[in-house]
Amino acid sequence: MTDRVAVLAGYGADAPDRVVTNLELESTLDTTDAWITSRTGIRERRWADPGTSTGDMAVRAGRMAMRRAGVTRVDRVVLATSTPDHSCPATAPWVAHQLGLGTVPAYDVAAVCSGFLYALAGAREAVLAGTSDTVLVIGADRFTSIVDPGDRGTAVIFGDGAGAVVIRAGASGEVGTLGDVVLGSDGSQSDHIMVRAGGARQPLTSSTPQRDRHFAMRGPEVFTAAVSRMTDAAATALDRSGWATGDCDWLVAHQANWRILAAVGRAIGIHEDRVVCDLDRFGNTSAASIPMALAHHAAGFRTGDRLVLAAFGGGTTWGATTLTWPGRTSRSATTGRTEVLSELTR
Ligand code: COA
């Protein structure tokens, strides 16, 4: 089938109830609400309680996305995370089991904050190749399990959460169509974002220093690379979709820092009002941030709106794609065809 495309069919998000404000962090860290707000745009974030894992949040977001898509089965589950429930095995099979999905293929993808776009690329390729008709793609991270709560450079930035989408096979021209996913990596910068110990290169021992057990980031270098990589990737994704700069209604980028988002928007000609932002309430939720932002802003999109998605993360890795916002769809029990009922969010 030459006109087979991958279409967004549903979305969902989950975040812990516990809200941690900048003011609360002032009491434990050498920081201020004014610094955090002005340097990052973040006002509060969510922290999972000790009993809540990445997988727990992934299950809730995945269930919501499937419900919204009107499906009870999928052919594949891809979970983007760099904070899996265990270092071995992957978390996705457990998530699939919790969702009652039987023995479907399920695997994790680790590309830190770009993970959702890496997972989405594989899901789209599986749909285009005809090896899957419906894929559940989840981005979930419990970054508080790796961030040092005493490191003001990272503790103020990251939050916990999960977001998910269902991708299904569709026909060319449908609203909801995903464009080519542009991906890239630069391993020469692998130490810019890293948990140094706990892997095969530096297994944990009783003498592992505290700083090597936690997430570490070279903030200013990451800032610069994030702006340039996301800008280039987004421009390439727009080009491959045949969309001119200015044709795009929304930028939905990894929620790293408002100054990064605004700079990428400026560079590709998207006004600040059209740069989707929920980092003020959720901080940087790593692989979860793009699907969470889609879910949180869904009521603001109209069917057919043109979105460009972009991410940058550890590795370093980056990616971008385009998407037209879908309508609410339903698979007819009699014809088996998917029909647009109304806008997805209404
Ligand atoms: N509160 C108060 N001061 C802080 C602080 C905090 N939470 N964190 C850092 N500072 C201080 C620094 O110590 C430094 O002080 P100095 O000038 O006395 O040395 C000063 O603020 C500037 O630090 P710097 O790291 O240059 O700040 P910045 O403006 O680059 O902002 C980040 C830091 C982390 C917010 C910013 O670099 C950033 O957002 N980077 C990208 C992060 C990202 O996108 N990560 C995810 C991608 S996957």
CSV table of C-alpha atoms and ligand atoms in Angstrom, one decimal:
chain,number,residue,atom,x,y,z
A,1,MET,CA,0.0,0.0,0.0
A,2,THR,CA,1.9,3.1,-1.2
A,3,ASP,CA,-0.3,5.7,0.6
A,4,ARG,CA,-0.1,4.2,4.0
A,5,VAL,CA,0.8,6.8,6.7
A,6,ALA,CA,1.1,6.8,10.5
A,7,VAL,CA,-1.6,8.8,12.2
A,8,LEU,CA,-1.9,10.1,15.8
A,9,ALA,CA,-5.0,8.4,17.2
A,10,GLY,CA,-4.9,9.2,20.9
A,11,TYR,CA,-2.9,10.8,23.7
A,12,GLY,CA,-2.6,10.7,27.5
A,13,ALA,CA,-0.5,12.0,30.4
A,14,ASP,CA,0.1,11.3,34.0
A,15,ALA,CA,1.9,13.2,36.7
A,16,PRO,CA,2.3,12.7,40.4
A,17,ASP,CA,0.0,14.6,42.7
A,18,ARG,CA,2.8,16.2,44.7
A,19,VAL,CA,3.5,19.7,43.5
A,20,VAL,CA,6.9,21.1,44.5
A,21,THR,CA,7.1,24.8,44.1
A,22,ASN,CA,10.2,27.0,43.7
A,23,LEU,CA,9.5,28.4,47.1
A,24,GLU,CA,9.7,24.9,48.6
A,25,LEU,CA,13.1,24.4,47.0
A,26,GLU,CA,14.3,27.7,48.5
A,27,SER,CA,14.1,26.0,51.9
A,28,THR,CA,16.5,23.2,50.9
A,29,LEU,CA,18.8,24.6,48.2
A,30,ASP,CA,20.9,27.7,47.7
A,31,THR,CA,18.4,29.1,45.1
A,32,THR,CA,15.6,31.5,44.7
A,33,ASP,CA,12.2,31.5,43.0
A,34,ALA,CA,13.4,34.5,41.1
A,35,TRP,CA,16.5,32.8,39.7
A,36,ILE,CA,14.6,29.6,38.7
A,37,THR,CA,11.8,31.5,37.1
A,38,SER,CA,13.9,33.9,35.2
A,39,ARG,CA,16.6,31.4,34.1
A,40,THR,CA,14.3,28.5,33.2
A,41,GLY,CA,10.6,29.5,33.3
A,42,ILE,CA,9.9,26.7,35.7
A,43,ARG,CA,7.6,27.6,38.6
A,44,GLU,CA,6.8,24.1,39.9
A,45,ARG,CA,7.3,20.5,39.1
A,46,ARG,CA,5.8,17.1,40.3
A,47,TRP,CA,7.7,14.6,42.3
A,48,ALA,CA,6.6,11.0,42.6
A,49,ASP,CA,6.1,9.5,46.0
A,50,PRO,CA,8.5,6.7,47.0
A,51,GLY,CA,6.0,4.0,45.9
A,52,THR,CA,5.5,5.3,42.4
A,53,SER,CA,7.8,4.1,39.6
A,54,THR,CA,8.3,5.1,36.0
A,55,GLY,CA,6.3,2.1,34.9
A,56,ASP,CA,3.4,3.0,37.1
A,57,MET,CA,3.1,6.4,35.5
A,58,ALA,CA,3.6,4.9,32.0
A,59,VAL,CA,0.7,2.5,32.6
A,60,ARG,CA,-1.6,5.3,33.5
A,61,ALA,CA,-0.6,7.5,30.5
A,62,GLY,CA,-0.8,4.6,28.2
A,63,ARG,CA,-4.2,3.5,29.4
A,64,MET,CA,-5.5,7.1,28.8
A,65,ALA,CA,-4.0,7.3,25.3
A,66,MET,CA,-5.6,3.9,24.4
A,67,ARG,CA,-9.0,5.0,25.8
A,68,ARG,CA,-8.9,8.2,23.8
A,69,ALA,CA,-7.9,6.3,20.7
A,70,GLY,CA,-10.8,3.9,21.2
A,71,VAL,CA,-8.6,0.8,21.2
A,72,THR,CA,-8.2,-2.0,23.6
A,73,ARG,CA,-5.4,-3.8,21.7
A,74,VAL,CA,-2.1,-2.6,20.1
A,75,ASP,CA,0.5,-4.5,18.1
A,76,ARG,CA,3.5,-3.1,19.9
A,77,VAL,CA,4.5,-1.0,22.9
A,78,VAL,CA,7.5,1.3,22.9
A,79,LEU,CA,8.6,3.0,26.1
A,80,ALA,CA,11.1,5.8,26.0
A,81,THR,CA,12.8,6.2,29.3
A,82,SER,CA,16.2,6.6,30.9
A,83,THR,CA,14.9,5.9,34.4
A,84,PRO,CA,13.5,2.3,33.9
A,85,ASP,CA,12.1,0.5,36.9
A,86,HIS,CA,15.1,-1.8,36.8
A,87,SER,CA,18.4,-1.7,35.0
A,88,CYS,CA,17.5,-5.1,33.7
A,89,PRO,CA,15.0,-6.1,32.2
A,90,ALA,CA,13.2,-3.3,30.2
A,91,THR,CA,10.1,-1.8,31.7
A,92,ALA,CA,7.9,-1.9,28.6
A,93,PRO,CA,6.9,-5.6,28.8
A,94,TRP,CA,5.7,-5.0,32.4
A,95,VAL,CA,3.8,-2.0,31.2
A,96,ALA,CA,2.2,-4.0,28.4
A,97,HIS,CA,1.2,-6.7,30.8
A,98,GLN,CA,-0.4,-4.2,33.2
A,99,LEU,CA,-2.4,-2.8,30.2
A,100,GLY,CA,-3.6,-6.3,29.4
A,101,LEU,CA,-1.9,-6.4,26.1
A,102,GLY,CA,-0.8,-10.1,26.2
A,103,THR,CA,2.3,-11.0,24.4
A,104,VAL,CA,2.8,-8.1,22.1
A,105,PRO,CA,6.4,-7.0,21.4
A,106,ALA,CA,7.4,-4.4,24.0
A,107,TYR,CA,10.7,-2.7,24.5
A,108,ASP,CA,12.4,0.4,25.9
A,109,VAL,CA,14.2,3.1,24.0
A,110,ALA,CA,16.9,5.1,25.8
A,111,ALA,CA,17.7,8.5,24.3
A,112,VAL,CA,17.1,10.6,27.4
A,113,CYS,CA,15.1,13.8,26.6
A,114,SER,CA,14.9,12.8,22.9
A,115,GLY,CA,13.6,9.4,23.7
A,116,PHE,CA,10.0,10.0,22.8
A,117,LEU,CA,11.0,11.1,19.2
A,118,TYR,CA,13.3,8.1,18.9
A,119,ALA,CA,10.5,5.8,20.0
A,120,LEU,CA,8.0,7.6,17.7
A,121,ALA,CA,10.4,7.2,14.7
A,122,GLY,CA,10.5,3.4,15.3
A,123,ALA,CA,6.7,3.2,15.7
A,124,ARG,CA,6.1,5.2,12.6
A,125,GLU,CA,8.5,3.0,10.6
A,126,ALA,CA,6.8,-0.2,11.9
A,127,VAL,CA,3.4,1.2,10.7
A,128,LEU,CA,4.7,2.3,7.3
A,129,ALA,CA,6.4,-1.1,6.8
A,130,GLY,CA,3.1,-2.8,7.7
A,131,THR,CA,4.6,-4.8,10.5
A,132,SER,CA,2.3,-3.0,13.0
A,133,ASP,CA,-1.1,-1.4,12.5
A,134,THR,CA,-1.3,0.2,16.0
A,135,VAL,CA,1.5,1.2,18.3
A,136,LEU,CA,1.5,2.6,21.8
A,137,VAL,CA,4.4,5.0,22.3
A,138,ILE,CA,5.0,6.1,25.9
A,139,GLY,CA,7.6,8.6,27.2
A,140,ALA,CA,8.0,8.3,31.0
A,141,ASP,CA,10.7,9.3,33.4
A,142,ARG,CA,11.0,9.4,37.2
A,143,PHE,CA,14.1,11.7,37.1
A,144,THR,CA,13.9,12.2,40.9
A,145,SER,CA,15.3,8.7,41.1
A,146,ILE,CA,18.6,9.8,39.6
A,147,VAL,CA,18.8,13.6,40.4
A,148,ASP,CA,20.8,14.6,43.4
A,149,PRO,CA,18.3,16.6,45.5
A,150,GLY,CA,21.2,18.7,46.8
A,151,ASP,CA,22.4,19.8,43.3
A,152,ARG,CA,20.8,23.1,42.6
A,153,GLY,CA,22.0,22.9,38.9
A,154,THR,CA,19.6,20.0,38.2
A,155,ALA,CA,17.2,19.5,41.2
A,156,VAL,CA,15.3,22.7,40.3
A,157,ILE,CA,14.8,21.6,36.6
A,158,PHE,CA,13.6,18.1,36.6
A,159,GLY,CA,10.2,16.6,37.4
A,160,ASP,CA,8.5,13.2,37.1
A,161,GLY,CA,5.7,12.2,34.7
A,162,ALA,CA,4.6,10.2,31.7
A,163,GLY,CA,2.9,10.9,28.4
A,164,ALA,CA,1.7,8.6,25.7
A,165,VAL,CA,0.3,8.5,22.2
A,166,VAL,CA,-1.3,5.8,20.1
A,167,ILE,CA,-0.2,5.7,16.4
A,168,ARG,CA,-2.2,3.8,13.9
A,169,ALA,CA,-2.0,3.1,10.2
A,170,GLY,CA,-4.0,5.6,8.0
A,171,ALA,CA,-4.3,6.8,4.5
A,172,SER,CA,-2.4,9.6,2.9
A,173,GLY,CA,-4.0,13.0,3.5
A,174,GLU,CA,-5.6,12.1,6.8
A,175,VAL,CA,-5.4,14.7,9.6
A,176,GLY,CA,-3.1,13.4,12.3
A,177,THR,CA,-0.4,12.3,9.9
A,178,LEU,CA,3.1,12.2,11.2
A,179,GLY,CA,5.9,13.4,8.9
A,180,ASP,CA,9.4,12.0,8.6
A,181,VAL,CA,11.1,11.8,11.9
A,182,VAL,CA,14.6,13.5,11.6
A,183,LEU,CA,17.1,12.0,14.2
A,184,GLY,CA,20.7,12.6,15.0
A,185,SER,CA,23.3,11.9,17.7
A,186,ASP,CA,26.8,13.2,18.7
A,187,GLY,CA,28.5,10.7,21.0
A,188,SER,CA,31.5,13.1,21.4
A,189,GLN,CA,29.3,14.9,23.9
A,190,SER,CA,28.2,11.9,25.8
A,191,ASP,CA,29.6,13.2,29.1
A,192,HIS,CA,27.5,16.5,28.8
A,193,ILE,CA,24.5,14.6,30.3
A,194,MET,CA,25.4,11.5,32.3
A,195,VAL,CA,24.9,9.3,35.3
A,196,ARG,CA,28.5,8.2,35.5
A,197,ALA,CA,28.3,5.1,37.6
A,198,GLY,CA,25.9,2.1,37.7
A,199,GLY,CA,26.5,0.9,34.2
A,200,ALA,CA,28.9,-1.6,32.7
A,201,ARG,CA,31.8,0.9,32.5
A,202,GLN,CA,31.7,1.9,36.1
A,203,PRO,CA,29.6,-0.6,38.1
A,204,LEU,CA,28.4,0.6,41.5
A,205,THR,CA,30.6,-0.4,44.5
A,206,SER,CA,30.5,0.6,48.1
A,207,SER,CA,33.2,3.2,47.3
A,208,THR,CA,31.4,4.8,44.3
A,209,PRO,CA,31.4,8.6,45.1
A,210,GLN,CA,28.0,10.2,45.6
A,211,ARG,CA,28.5,12.5,42.6
A,212,ASP,CA,28.9,9.6,40.2
A,213,ARG,CA,25.7,8.0,41.4
A,214,HIS,CA,23.6,11.0,40.3
A,215,PHE,CA,22.6,12.7,37.1
A,216,ALA,CA,25.1,15.4,36.1
A,217,MET,CA,24.7,18.0,33.3
A,218,ARG,CA,26.9,20.6,31.8
A,219,GLY,CA,24.1,23.2,31.7
A,220,PRO,CA,25.5,26.0,29.5
A,221,GLU,CA,27.0,23.6,26.8
A,222,VAL,CA,23.7,21.7,26.8
A,223,PHE,CA,21.8,24.9,26.4
A,224,THR,CA,23.7,26.0,23.3
A,225,ALA,CA,23.6,22.6,21.7
A,226,ALA,CA,19.9,22.2,22.4
A,227,VAL,CA,19.0,25.4,20.6
A,228,SER,CA,21.1,24.7,17.5
A,229,ARG,CA,20.3,21.0,17.2
A,230,MET,CA,16.5,21.4,17.7
A,231,THR,CA,16.5,24.4,15.3
A,232,ASP,CA,18.3,22.4,12.6
A,233,ALA,CA,16.2,19.3,13.1
A,234,ALA,CA,12.9,21.2,13.1
A,235,ALA,CA,13.9,23.1,9.9
A,236,THR,CA,14.8,19.8,8.2
A,237,ALA,CA,11.5,18.2,9.3
A,238,LEU,CA,9.5,21.2,8.0
A,239,ASP,CA,11.4,21.0,4.8
A,240,ARG,CA,10.7,17.3,4.3
A,241,SER,CA,7.0,17.9,4.9
A,242,GLY,CA,7.1,20.7,2.3
A,243,TRP,CA,6.0,23.2,4.9
A,244,ALA,CA,7.6,26.7,4.5
A,245,THR,CA,8.7,28.6,7.6
A,246,GLY,CA,5.6,30.4,8.7
A,247,ASP,CA,3.3,27.5,7.6
A,248,CYS,CA,3.5,26.0,11.0
A,249,ASP,CA,0.9,26.7,13.8
A,250,TRP,CA,2.7,25.3,16.8
A,251,LEU,CA,6.1,24.4,18.1
A,252,VAL,CA,5.9,21.5,20.6
A,253,ALA,CA,9.5,21.1,21.8
A,254,HIS,CA,11.1,19.2,24.7
A,255,GLN,CA,10.3,21.2,27.8
A,256,ALA,CA,13.9,21.9,28.8
A,257,ASN,CA,13.9,25.7,29.5
A,258,TRP,CA,11.6,28.5,28.3
A,259,ARG,CA,14.6,30.4,27.0
A,260,ILE,CA,15.6,27.4,24.8
A,261,LEU,CA,12.0,27.0,23.5
A,262,ALA,CA,11.6,30.7,22.7
A,263,ALA,CA,15.0,30.7,20.9
A,264,VAL,CA,14.1,27.7,18.7
A,265,GLY,CA,10.7,29.3,18.0
A,266,ARG,CA,12.4,32.5,16.9
A,267,ALA,CA,14.9,30.7,14.7
A,268,ILE,CA,12.2,28.8,12.8
A,269,GLY,CA,9.7,31.7,12.7
A,270,ILE,CA,7.1,30.6,15.3
A,271,HIS,CA,5.9,33.3,17.6
A,272,GLU,CA,6.2,32.8,21.4
A,273,ASP,CA,2.4,32.6,21.7
A,274,ARG,CA,2.6,29.5,19.5
A,275,VAL,CA,5.4,27.8,21.4
A,276,VAL,CA,3.6,25.2,23.6
A,277,CYS,CA,4.8,25.5,27.2
A,278,ASP,CA,3.9,23.5,30.3
A,279,LEU,CA,7.3,23.5,31.9
A,280,ASP,CA,6.2,26.2,34.2
A,281,ARG,CA,4.0,23.6,35.9
A,282,PHE,CA,5.8,20.4,35.3
A,283,GLY,CA,9.5,21.3,34.8
A,284,ASN,CA,11.6,19.1,32.5
A,285,THR,CA,10.1,15.6,32.5
A,286,SER,CA,12.7,14.2,30.0
A,287,ALA,CA,11.2,11.6,27.6
A,288,ALA,CA,7.7,12.4,28.9
A,289,SER,CA,7.8,16.1,28.1
A,290,ILE,CA,6.6,16.1,24.5
A,291,PRO,CA,3.6,13.8,24.9
A,292,MET,CA,2.8,15.5,28.2
A,293,ALA,CA,2.9,18.9,26.5
A,294,LEU,CA,0.7,17.5,23.6
A,295,ALA,CA,-1.9,16.2,26.2
A,296,HIS,CA,-1.9,19.4,28.3
A,297,HIS,CA,-2.3,21.7,25.3
A,298,ALA,CA,-4.7,19.5,23.3
A,299,ALA,CA,-7.6,21.8,24.0
A,300,GLY,CA,-5.7,24.6,22.3
A,301,PHE,CA,-5.1,22.8,19.0
A,302,ARG,CA,-7.7,22.7,16.2
A,303,THR,CA,-8.1,19.8,13.8
A,304,GLY,CA,-5.6,20.3,11.0
A,305,ASP,CA,-3.3,22.6,12.9
A,306,ARG,CA,0.3,22.1,11.8
A,307,LEU,CA,2.7,21.2,14.6
A,308,VAL,CA,6.5,20.7,14.6
A,309,LEU,CA,7.9,18.6,17.4
A,310,ALA,CA,11.6,18.8,18.4
A,311,ALA,CA,13.8,17.4,21.1
A,312,PHE,CA,17.4,17.4,22.3
A,313,GLY,CA,18.8,15.2,25.0
A,314,GLY,CA,21.6,13.1,26.5
A,315,GLY,CA,23.8,11.1,24.2
A,316,THR,CA,23.7,13.7,22.8
A,317,THR,CA,20.7,13.0,20.7
A,318,TRP,CA,18.1,15.0,18.9
A,319,GLY,CA,15.1,14.7,16.7
A,320,ALA,CA,12.1,16.5,15.1
A,321,THR,CA,9.0,15.7,13.1
A,322,THR,CA,5.8,17.3,11.9
A,323,LEU,CA,2.2,16.4,12.7
A,324,THR,CA,-1.2,17.7,11.7
A,325,TRP,CA,-3.5,17.7,14.7
A,326,PRO,CA,-6.1,14.9,14.3
A,327,GLY,CA,-9.8,14.8,14.9
A,328,ARG,CA,-11.6,12.4,17.2
A,329,THR,CA,-11.7,9.0,15.5
A,330,SER,CA,-13.5,5.8,15.9
A,331,ARG,CA,-13.2,2.4,14.3
A,332,SER,CA,-16.5,1.3,12.9
A,333,ALA,CA,-17.5,-2.1,14.2
A,334,THR,CA,-19.3,-2.9,10.9
A,335,THR,CA,-16.9,-1.6,8.3
A,336,GLY,CA,-13.6,-1.8,10.3
A,337,ARG,CA,-12.8,1.7,8.9
A,338,THR,CA,-11.6,4.5,11.1
A,339,GLU,CA,-13.8,7.6,10.9
A,340,VAL,CA,-13.3,11.1,12.1
A,341,LEU,CA,-16.1,11.9,14.6
A,342,SER,CA,-15.1,15.3,15.8
A,343,GLU,CA,-12.0,17.1,16.9
A,344,LEU,CA,-9.8,14.9,19.1
A,345,THR,CA,-10.0,17.1,22.1
A,346,ARG,CA,-13.7,18.0,22.2
B,1,COA,N1,19.9,28.8,41.7
B,1,COA,C1,20.7,29.9,41.8
B,1,COA,N2,21.8,30.0,41.1
B,1,COA,C2,22.1,29.0,40.3
B,1,COA,C3,21.4,27.9,40.2
B,1,COA,C4,20.2,27.8,40.9
B,1,COA,N3,19.3,26.8,40.9
B,1,COA,N4,21.9,27.0,39.3
B,1,COA,C5,23.1,27.6,38.9
B,1,COA,N5,23.2,28.8,39.5
B,1,COA,C6,24.3,29.8,39.4
B,1,COA,C7,25.6,29.2,39.0
B,1,COA,O1,26.3,28.7,40.1
B,1,COA,C8,26.3,30.4,38.4
B,1,COA,O2,26.8,31.1,39.4
B,1,COA,P1,28.2,31.9,39.1
B,1,COA,O3,27.9,32.9,38.0
B,1,COA,O4,28.4,32.6,40.5
B,1,COA,O5,29.2,30.9,38.8
B,1,COA,C9,25.1,31.1,37.7
B,1,COA,O6,23.9,30.7,38.4
B,1,COA,C10,25.0,30.9,36.2
B,1,COA,O7,25.1,29.4,36.0
B,1,COA,P2,24.9,28.8,34.6
B,1,COA,O8,24.9,27.3,34.8
B,1,COA,O9,25.8,29.5,33.6
B,1,COA,O10,23.4,29.2,34.4
B,1,COA,P3,22.5,29.2,33.1
B,1,COA,O11,21.9,30.5,32.9
B,1,COA,O12,23.2,28.5,32.0
B,1,COA,O13,21.3,28.3,33.6
B,1,COA,C11,20.6,26.0,33.3
B,1,COA,C12,21.5,27.0,34.0
B,1,COA,C13,20.9,24.6,33.8
B,1,COA,C14,19.2,26.4,33.7
B,1,COA,C15,20.7,26.2,31.8
B,1,COA,O14,22.1,26.1,31.5
B,1,COA,C16,20.0,25.2,31.0
B,1,COA,O15,18.7,25.3,31.0
B,1,COA,N6,20.7,24.3,30.3
B,1,COA,C17,20.0,23.4,29.5
B,1,COA,C18,19.4,22.3,30.3
B,1,COA,C19,18.6,21.4,29.5
B,1,COA,O16,18.1,21.7,28.5
B,1,COA,N7,18.7,20.1,29.9
B,1,COA,C20,17.9,19.1,29.4
B,1,COA,C21,18.3,18.8,28.0
B,1,COA,S1,18.2,17.2,27.8
